[in-house]
Tab-separated table of C-alpha atoms in Angstrom:
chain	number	residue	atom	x	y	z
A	30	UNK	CA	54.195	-20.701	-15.007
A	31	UNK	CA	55.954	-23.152	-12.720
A	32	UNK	CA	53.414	-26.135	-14.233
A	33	UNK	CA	54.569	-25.182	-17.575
A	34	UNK	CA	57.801	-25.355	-16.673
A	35	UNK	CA	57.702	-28.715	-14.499
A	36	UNK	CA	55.562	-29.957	-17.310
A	37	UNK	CA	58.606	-29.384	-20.010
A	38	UNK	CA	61.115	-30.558	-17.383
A	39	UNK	CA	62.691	-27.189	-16.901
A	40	UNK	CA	63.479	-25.491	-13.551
A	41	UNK	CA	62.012	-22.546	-12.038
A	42	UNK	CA	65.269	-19.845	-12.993
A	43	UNK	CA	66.271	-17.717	-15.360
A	44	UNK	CA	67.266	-20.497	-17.774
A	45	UNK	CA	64.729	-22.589	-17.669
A	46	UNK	CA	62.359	-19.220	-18.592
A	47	UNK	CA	64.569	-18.599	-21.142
A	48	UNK	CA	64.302	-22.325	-22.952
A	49	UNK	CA	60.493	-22.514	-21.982
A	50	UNK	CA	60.342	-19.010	-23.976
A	51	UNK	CA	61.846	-20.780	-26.686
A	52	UNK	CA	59.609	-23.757	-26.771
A	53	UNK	CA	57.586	-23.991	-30.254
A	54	UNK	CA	54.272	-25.307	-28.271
A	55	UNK	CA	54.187	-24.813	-24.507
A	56	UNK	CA	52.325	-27.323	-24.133
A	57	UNK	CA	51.418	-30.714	-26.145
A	58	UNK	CA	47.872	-30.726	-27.581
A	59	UNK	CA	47.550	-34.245	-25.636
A	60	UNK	CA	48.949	-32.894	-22.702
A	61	UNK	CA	46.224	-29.979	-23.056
A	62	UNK	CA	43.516	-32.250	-23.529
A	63	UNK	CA	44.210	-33.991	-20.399
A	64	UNK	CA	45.000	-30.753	-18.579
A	65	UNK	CA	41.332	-29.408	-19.458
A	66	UNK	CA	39.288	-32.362	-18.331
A	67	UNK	CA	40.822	-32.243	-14.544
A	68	UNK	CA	41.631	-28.448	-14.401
A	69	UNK	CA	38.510	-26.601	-16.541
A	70	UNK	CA	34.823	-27.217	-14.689
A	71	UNK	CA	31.708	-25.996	-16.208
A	72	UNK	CA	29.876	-23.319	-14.617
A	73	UNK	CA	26.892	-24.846	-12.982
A	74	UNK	CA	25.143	-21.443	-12.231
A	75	UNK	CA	23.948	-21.045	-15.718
A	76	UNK	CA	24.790	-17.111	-15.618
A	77	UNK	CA	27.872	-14.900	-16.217
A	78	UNK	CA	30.590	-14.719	-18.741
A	79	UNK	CA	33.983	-15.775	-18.101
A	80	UNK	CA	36.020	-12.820	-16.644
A	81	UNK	CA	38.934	-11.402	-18.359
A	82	UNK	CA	37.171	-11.482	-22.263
A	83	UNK	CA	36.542	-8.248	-24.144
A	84	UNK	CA	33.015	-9.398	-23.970
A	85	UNK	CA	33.147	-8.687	-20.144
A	86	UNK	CA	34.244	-5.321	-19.861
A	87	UNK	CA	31.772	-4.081	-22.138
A	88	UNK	CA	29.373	-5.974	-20.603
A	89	UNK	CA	29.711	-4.570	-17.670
A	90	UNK	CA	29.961	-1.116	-18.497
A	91	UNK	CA	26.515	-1.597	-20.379
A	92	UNK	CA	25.280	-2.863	-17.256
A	93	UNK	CA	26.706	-0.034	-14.991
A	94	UNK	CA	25.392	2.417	-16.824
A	95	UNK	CA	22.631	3.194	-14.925
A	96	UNK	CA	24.359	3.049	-11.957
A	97	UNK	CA	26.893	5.154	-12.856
A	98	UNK	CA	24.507	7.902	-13.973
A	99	UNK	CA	22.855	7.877	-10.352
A	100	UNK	CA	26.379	8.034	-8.417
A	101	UNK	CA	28.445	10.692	-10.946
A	102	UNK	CA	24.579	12.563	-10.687
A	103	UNK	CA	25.131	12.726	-6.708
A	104	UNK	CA	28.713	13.353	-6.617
A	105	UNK	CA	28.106	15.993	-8.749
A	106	UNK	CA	25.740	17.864	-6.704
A	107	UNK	CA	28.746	17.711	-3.791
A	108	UNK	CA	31.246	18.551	-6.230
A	109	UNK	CA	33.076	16.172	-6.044
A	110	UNK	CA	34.413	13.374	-8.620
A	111	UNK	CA	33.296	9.982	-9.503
A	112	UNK	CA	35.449	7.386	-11.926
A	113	UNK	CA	34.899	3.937	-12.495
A	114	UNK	CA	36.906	1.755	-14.539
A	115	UNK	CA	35.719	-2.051	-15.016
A	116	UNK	CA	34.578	-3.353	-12.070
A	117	UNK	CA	36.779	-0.509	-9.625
A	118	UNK	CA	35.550	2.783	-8.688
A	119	UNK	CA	36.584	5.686	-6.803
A	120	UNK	CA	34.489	8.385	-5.060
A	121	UNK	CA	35.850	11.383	-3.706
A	122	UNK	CA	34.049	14.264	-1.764
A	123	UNK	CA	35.184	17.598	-0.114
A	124	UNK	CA	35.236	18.036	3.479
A	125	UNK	CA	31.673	17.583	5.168
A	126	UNK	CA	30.558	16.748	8.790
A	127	UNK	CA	30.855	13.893	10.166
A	128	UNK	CA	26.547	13.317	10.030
A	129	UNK	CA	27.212	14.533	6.209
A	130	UNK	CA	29.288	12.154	5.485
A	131	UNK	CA	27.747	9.394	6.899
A	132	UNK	CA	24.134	10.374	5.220
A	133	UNK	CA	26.437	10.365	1.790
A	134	UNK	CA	28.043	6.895	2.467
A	135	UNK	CA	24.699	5.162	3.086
A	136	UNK	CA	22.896	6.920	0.584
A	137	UNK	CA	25.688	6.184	-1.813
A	138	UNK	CA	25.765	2.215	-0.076
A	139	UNK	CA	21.663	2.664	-0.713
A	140	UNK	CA	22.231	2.797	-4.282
A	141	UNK	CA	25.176	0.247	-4.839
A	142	UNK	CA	22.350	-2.031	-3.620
A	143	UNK	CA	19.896	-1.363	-5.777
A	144	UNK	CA	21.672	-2.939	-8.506
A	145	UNK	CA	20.297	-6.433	-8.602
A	146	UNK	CA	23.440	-8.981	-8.607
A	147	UNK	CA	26.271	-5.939	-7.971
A	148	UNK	CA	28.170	-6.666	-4.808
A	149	UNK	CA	30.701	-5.006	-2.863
A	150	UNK	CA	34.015	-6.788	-1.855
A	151	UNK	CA	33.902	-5.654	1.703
A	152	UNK	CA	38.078	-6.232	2.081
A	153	UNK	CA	38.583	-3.820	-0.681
A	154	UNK	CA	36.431	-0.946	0.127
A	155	UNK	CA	38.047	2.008	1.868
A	156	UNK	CA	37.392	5.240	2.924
A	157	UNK	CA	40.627	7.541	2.942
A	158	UNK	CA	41.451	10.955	4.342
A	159	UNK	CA	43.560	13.607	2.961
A	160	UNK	CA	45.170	16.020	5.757
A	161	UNK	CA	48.048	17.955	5.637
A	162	UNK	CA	49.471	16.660	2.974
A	163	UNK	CA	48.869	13.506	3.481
A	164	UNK	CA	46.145	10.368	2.396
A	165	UNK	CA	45.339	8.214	5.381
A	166	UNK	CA	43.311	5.241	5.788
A	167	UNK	CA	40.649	5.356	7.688
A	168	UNK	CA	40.977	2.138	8.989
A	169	UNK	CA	44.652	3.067	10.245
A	170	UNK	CA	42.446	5.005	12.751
A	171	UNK	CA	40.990	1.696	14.220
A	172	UNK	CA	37.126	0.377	13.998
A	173	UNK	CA	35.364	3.735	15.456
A	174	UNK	CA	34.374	6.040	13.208
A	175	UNK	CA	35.341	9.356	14.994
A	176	UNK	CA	37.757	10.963	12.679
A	177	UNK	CA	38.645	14.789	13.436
A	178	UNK	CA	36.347	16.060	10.335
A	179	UNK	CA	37.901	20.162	10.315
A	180	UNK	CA	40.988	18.337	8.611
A	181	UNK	CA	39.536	16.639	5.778
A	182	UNK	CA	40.020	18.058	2.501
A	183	UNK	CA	37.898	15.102	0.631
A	184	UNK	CA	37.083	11.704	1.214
A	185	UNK	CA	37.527	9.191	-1.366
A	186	UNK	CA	35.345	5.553	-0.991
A	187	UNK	CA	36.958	2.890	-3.239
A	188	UNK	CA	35.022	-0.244	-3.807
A	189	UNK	CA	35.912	-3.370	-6.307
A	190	UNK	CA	32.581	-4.601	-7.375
A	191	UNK	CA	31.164	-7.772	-8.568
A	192	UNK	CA	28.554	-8.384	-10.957
């Protein structure tokens, strides 16, 4: 927004929103022209499909849906829930032992890699506990991974994947 507005000589406020809002063209087609060649590069990689289209998002449910019939499969047989949406999904499981859990989180890890090209953003995958009313980070506990299991009412993994 605040190249569009530099771009139409108009200041970053509330009135230069308002007359940028009430440009015909917020841009010049020559101005565009010359914007694409320095800002737009081609993707050298010769795969994927440029995120944000409608083409994606069913694209990547058709790809999922393998995956997602393996994971809701398993989270069913703990009773527990599964949802994904796009390229987020959430995982939550009642209380368990602490050797449960962690035989759940690799086998459900196991099976995240098995997906040729899916990848998990490690700084957005969580693991959360709810306690007394309460949903806690795991990570709020520090590094270890000795959490006082008798108190957990589920546990809910959230990853943001990329294909």
């Amino acid at each position: 927004m605040e190249s569009l507005l530099e771009l139409n000589n108009l200041k970053n406020i509330e009135n230069g929103i308002y007359e940028f809002k009430r440009l015909r063209l917020a841009i010049a087609p020559d101005q565009f022209k010359n914007f694409k060649k320095v800002q737009v590069k081609p993707n050298n990689n010769n795969c994927g499909i440029p995120q944000g289209s409608a083409i994606s998002a069913v694209l990547s449910n058709i790809y999922m849906l393998d995956f997602d019939k393996k994971i809701k499969c398993f989270v069913d047989e703990k009773q527990g829930l599964y949802m994904r949406h796009s390229d987020d999904f959430i995982i939550v499981l009642p209380k368990i032992s602490l050797d449960q859990f962690k035989y759940d989180f690799n086998k459900i890890h196991k099976t995240i890699q098995s997906v040729p090209g899916l990848m998990l953003e490690p700084e957005k995958t969580q693991v959360f506990e709810y306690s007394n009313g309460r949903i806690i980070s795991c990570i709020e506990r520090g590094p270890r991974l000795t959490i006082d299991l008798y108190q957990f009412y589920f546990l809910a993994i959230v990853h943001r994947i990329l294909v």
